[in-house]
Each structure stands twice: as C-alpha cells, then as structure tokens.
Coordinates of C-alpha atoms and ligand atoms in Angstrom, one line a residue:
M9 CA -0.1 -0.1 -0.1
P10 CA 1.3 3.2 -0.9
E11 CA 1.9 5.5 1.8
L12 CA 1.9 9.3 3.0
V13 CA 5.1 9.4 5.5
F14 CA 6.3 12.3 7.5
F15 CA 9.9 12.3 8.8
S16 CA 10.1 14.8 11.5
G17 CA 12.5 16.4 13.6
T18 CA 14.3 19.3 14.8
M19 CA 16.8 21.4 12.5
D20 CA 20.2 19.8 12.0
C21 CA 18.6 16.2 12.9
G22 CA 19.6 14.6 9.6
K23 CA 16.3 15.0 7.6
S24 CA 18.0 16.1 4.2
T25 CA 20.4 13.3 4.7
L26 CA 17.7 10.8 5.2
A27 CA 15.8 12.3 2.0
L28 CA 19.3 11.6 0.0
Q29 CA 19.6 8.3 1.3
I30 CA 15.9 7.2 0.2
E31 CA 16.4 9.0 -3.0
H32 CA 19.5 7.0 -3.5
N33 CA 18.4 3.5 -2.3
R34 CA 15.4 3.4 -4.9
S35 CA 17.2 4.9 -7.7
A36 CA 19.6 2.3 -7.1
R37 CA 16.8 -0.3 -7.6
G38 CA 15.6 1.3 -10.6
L39 CA 12.8 3.4 -9.4
E40 CA 12.4 7.3 -10.5
G41 CA 11.6 9.8 -7.9
M42 CA 10.1 13.3 -8.4
I43 CA 12.1 15.4 -5.9
F44 CA 10.6 18.7 -4.3
A45 CA 12.4 21.3 -2.3
R46 CA 11.8 24.7 -0.7
D47 CA 14.4 27.2 0.5
D48 CA 17.3 25.1 0.3
R49 CA 20.4 26.0 1.7
A50 CA 22.3 25.1 -1.7
G51 CA 19.8 27.4 -3.4
A52 CA 16.9 27.5 -5.3
G53 CA 16.0 23.8 -7.3
K54 CA 18.3 21.8 -4.8
L55 CA 17.8 19.3 -2.3
S56 CA 21.3 19.4 0.0
S57 CA 22.3 17.9 3.3
R58 CA 25.0 19.3 6.0
L59 CA 27.0 16.2 4.7
G60 CA 27.8 17.8 1.6
L61 CA 25.5 15.7 -0.9
V62 CA 23.2 17.4 -3.3
T63 CA 20.8 16.8 -6.0
E64 CA 18.3 18.5 -8.3
A65 CA 15.0 19.2 -7.2
I66 CA 11.9 21.1 -8.2
E67 CA 11.6 24.0 -6.4
V68 CA 8.0 24.2 -4.7
A69 CA 6.3 27.7 -5.4
D70 CA 3.4 29.1 -3.3
E71 CA 0.6 28.3 -6.1
L72 CA 2.2 24.4 -6.9
D73 CA -0.2 22.2 -7.1
F74 CA 1.6 18.9 -6.3
Y75 CA -1.4 16.6 -7.6
A76 CA -1.9 18.3 -10.9
H77 CA 1.8 18.6 -11.7
L78 CA 2.2 14.6 -11.1
V79 CA -1.0 14.0 -13.1
D80 CA 0.4 16.2 -15.9
H81 CA 4.0 14.9 -15.6
L82 CA 2.6 11.0 -16.0
S83 CA -0.1 12.2 -18.7
Q84 CA 2.8 13.3 -20.8
G85 CA 4.3 10.0 -20.6
G86 CA 6.8 11.1 -17.5
R87 CA 7.7 8.7 -15.2
A88 CA 7.4 8.7 -11.1
D89 CA 7.4 6.1 -9.1
Y90 CA 7.6 7.7 -5.8
V91 CA 7.6 11.4 -4.4
I92 CA 10.1 13.3 -1.9
V93 CA 9.2 16.7 -0.5
D94 CA 12.2 18.4 1.8
E95 CA 11.2 21.4 4.1
A96 CA 7.5 20.3 3.8
Q97 CA 7.1 22.7 6.7
F98 CA 6.8 25.5 4.4
L99 CA 4.0 24.0 2.6
A100 CA 0.5 25.4 2.7
P101 CA -2.2 22.8 4.2
E102 CA -4.0 22.4 0.8
Q103 CA -0.7 21.1 -0.6
I104 CA -0.4 18.5 2.1
D105 CA -3.9 17.7 1.1
Q106 CA -2.7 17.3 -2.4
L107 CA 0.1 15.1 -1.6
A108 CA -2.3 12.7 0.4
R109 CA -4.1 12.9 -2.9
V110 CA -1.0 11.9 -4.8
V111 CA -0.9 8.5 -2.5
D112 CA -4.7 7.9 -2.9
D113 CA -5.4 8.3 -6.2
L114 CA -1.9 8.0 -8.2
G115 CA -0.6 5.0 -5.8
L116 CA 2.7 7.1 -5.4
D117 CA 4.5 6.6 -2.1
V118 CA 4.9 10.2 -0.6
F119 CA 8.1 10.9 1.8
A120 CA 7.5 14.5 3.6
F121 CA 10.4 15.8 5.3
G122 CA 10.1 18.6 7.6
I123 CA 10.4 20.3 11.0
T124 CA 7.4 20.0 13.5
T125 CA 7.4 23.3 15.2
D126 CA 8.9 26.6 14.9
F127 CA 11.2 28.9 17.2
R128 CA 7.9 29.7 19.4
T129 CA 7.3 25.9 19.7
K130 CA 4.2 26.1 17.5
L131 CA 3.2 24.0 15.0
F132 CA 3.7 25.0 11.2
P133 CA 0.6 24.9 9.2
G134 CA 2.5 22.3 6.9
S135 CA 3.5 20.3 9.6
Q136 CA 0.3 20.2 11.6
R137 CA -1.9 18.7 8.3
L138 CA 0.8 16.2 7.8
V139 CA 0.3 15.1 11.5
E140 CA -3.4 15.0 10.7
L141 CA -3.2 13.5 7.5
A142 CA 0.0 11.0 7.3
D143 CA -0.5 7.2 7.4
R144 CA 3.0 7.0 9.4
I145 CA 5.0 9.5 11.4
E146 CA 8.9 9.1 11.8
V147 CA 10.6 10.8 14.0
L148 CA 14.1 10.9 13.4
Q149 CA 16.7 8.5 15.2
V150 CA 19.6 10.8 14.3
E151 CA 19.2 13.1 17.4
A152 CA 20.6 16.6 17.4
L153 CA 21.9 17.4 20.8
C154 CA 21.5 20.6 22.7
W155 CA 24.7 22.5 23.7
C156 CA 24.5 20.8 27.3
G157 CA 24.2 17.2 25.9
A158 CA 20.6 16.6 26.5
R159 CA 18.3 15.8 23.2
A160 CA 17.4 18.6 21.3
T161 CA 13.7 18.8 20.9
H162 CA 13.2 22.4 19.9
N163 CA 14.2 25.1 17.6
A164 CA 15.6 28.6 18.5
R165 CA 16.0 31.5 16.5
T166 CA 18.6 33.7 16.9
V167 CA 19.5 37.4 16.2
G168 CA 22.9 38.3 16.5
G169 CA 23.3 35.9 18.8
H170 CA 20.3 36.2 21.1
M171 CA 17.3 33.9 21.2
V172 CA 14.1 35.7 20.1
V173 CA 10.7 34.5 20.6
E174 CA 8.6 36.9 18.4
G175 CA 8.9 37.4 15.0
A176 CA 7.8 36.3 11.3
Q177 CA 7.3 32.3 11.6
V178 CA 9.5 31.8 8.6
V179 CA 12.5 33.5 8.0
V180 CA 15.0 31.3 6.2
G181 CA 18.3 31.0 7.9
D182 CA 20.4 28.2 9.3
V183 CA 22.5 26.8 12.0
N184 CA 26.1 28.1 12.6
Q185 CA 25.2 31.7 11.2
A186 CA 27.3 34.6 11.3
P187 CA 26.6 37.0 14.0
D188 CA 23.8 39.9 13.3
E189 CA 22.1 37.7 11.1
V190 CA 18.9 35.6 11.8
G191 CA 20.4 31.9 12.7
Y192 CA 18.9 28.8 14.3
E193 CA 20.1 26.5 17.1
V194 CA 18.7 23.5 18.6
L195 CA 18.1 23.1 22.1
C196 CA 16.4 21.0 24.5
R197 CA 13.3 22.3 26.1
R198 CA 14.8 23.3 29.5
H199 CA 17.3 25.5 27.8
H200 CA 14.5 26.7 24.9
R201 CA 12.2 27.9 28.1
R202 CA 15.1 29.9 29.7
R203 CA 16.2 31.1 26.1
M204 CA 19.9 29.8 26.8
T205 CA 21.7 29.2 24.0
A206 CA 25.2 28.0 24.0
A207 CA 26.4 31.5 23.5
A208 CA 24.3 32.8 26.4
A209 CA 25.4 29.9 28.4
H210 CA 28.9 30.7 27.8
A211 CA 28.7 34.4 28.6
S212 CA 27.0 33.6 31.9
A213 CA 29.7 31.3 32.8
L214 CA 32.5 33.7 32.1
S215 CA 30.7 37.0 33.8
P216 CA 31.2 37.2 37.6
D217 CA 28.4 39.5 37.6
V218 CA 25.6 37.5 36.2
L219 CA 24.6 34.0 38.4
P220 CA 23.7 31.2 35.7
L221 CA 20.1 31.3 36.3
D222 CA 19.9 34.8 37.2
G223 CA 16.7 36.5 35.6
D224 CA 15.3 32.9 34.3
T225 CA 14.5 31.8 37.5
V226 CA 12.0 34.5 37.5
G227 CA 10.7 33.3 34.1
T228 CA 10.4 29.5 35.7
L229 CA 8.3 30.9 38.7
E230 CA 6.0 33.0 36.5
R231 CA 5.4 29.6 34.4
S232 CA 4.8 27.4 37.1
Ligands
LIG318 ZN1 19.8 22.1 27.1

C-alpha cells in the first residue's frame, strides 16, 4: 500500500540526509522519484544535506499544485514511482492535502521531511496538516543535541546571537550563522524555555556579575 510518511524532527537532525539516502536507495533499484524542495541551503532547485550531498529538485512555489503537477507529468509519458518533499513545514495545508491525494489516487509513496514546530514551539501549518493526514510519522533517530548534551527537541531562532521568541514564522536561516544575522540553534526544552543558547550559557559562565540562572529563575516561577 502506498503511504504518506512524515519524517519529522528538529533542524540539524539529518532530515535532508535521510531524504537523499531514500532517493539513492530507490534509484539504485531502478525507481524514479520526483523530488521537491523549498528554500534549500544550496539554493533554488536543490536538495542538499549538511554532509555535502546534493541533488536536483523542483523548487516548490506557493501556487504549486502537487497533484496537478504529477498528473501532468504522468499524462505526458513521464515517470514517477515515488515523491520526496523536503522542508515540508513550509507547504500550505492545501498542498499537504494534494500530497495525500497523490498517494490515494495515483498510488505513489510520498515521503515528506520537515520540522514539526517553529522557534516559538508552535506547529508549522504544513506540519500540522501532515500530522493530521500522514499514514505514518517517523521521528528521526539521528538525534540533534543541545549544547548541554541533552536531546535537542526545540528550534531556537537567534538574531545577533540572542534568542528571540517573536517574529515572522518563516525566516530562512541556518545553524552556524554569522552574528547579526538570523540563525537557528537546536536546544532541549529546558534551555529553550530559559532562552539559554550556547552563547548565552558561555557568556553567563564567564561573567562574575551574572549568576547562570539569574533572570530566568523569575521566568520559571511565572510559568509554574
Ligand atoms: Zn540543554
């Protein structure tokens, strides 16, 4: 039975690497995939991983109708045995419905890869729809780690090295970004709640004036 599978995880947990691995395994068996990506770090029309692998992909536009695109392709004699969609959190909910229809009406496996929640810990609309519709959800086993060594379960957005909790849901950036730019860092929930990035932890450890928990102890009490 064809399936809609949602591979979910934080940033930096190896989603794109797994997408490329699935693509490799299936093309090695003579299958042909249709690969979609959006806002990839390697540029438009690419699907890349931090480990340096890259493949060509179709850049997903806001108005792309996945189902119509696949039907067009197949009716013109094109081939597609399965579909891979990276950065699926950026898709509109309607586009996730189209992917479900590709599975049900065209009989193709669809593998969608995405981050579940944004930097405010809220579900991305595309990820929410995937949770609602997917036949199967796989939480990736390649676990990203917080600076403290705990399992990183949340994405933090940083601006100039400081964690922020307000702003537009989608701002393209990456981990290991230069200072002053929008960047992202994966944290455990404890440190996400305390807004303690690696840089903040380092700074507070170095400063004799600031106790490590100063300030966020108040935040913890307010939330309890
Ligand atoms: Zn931590």
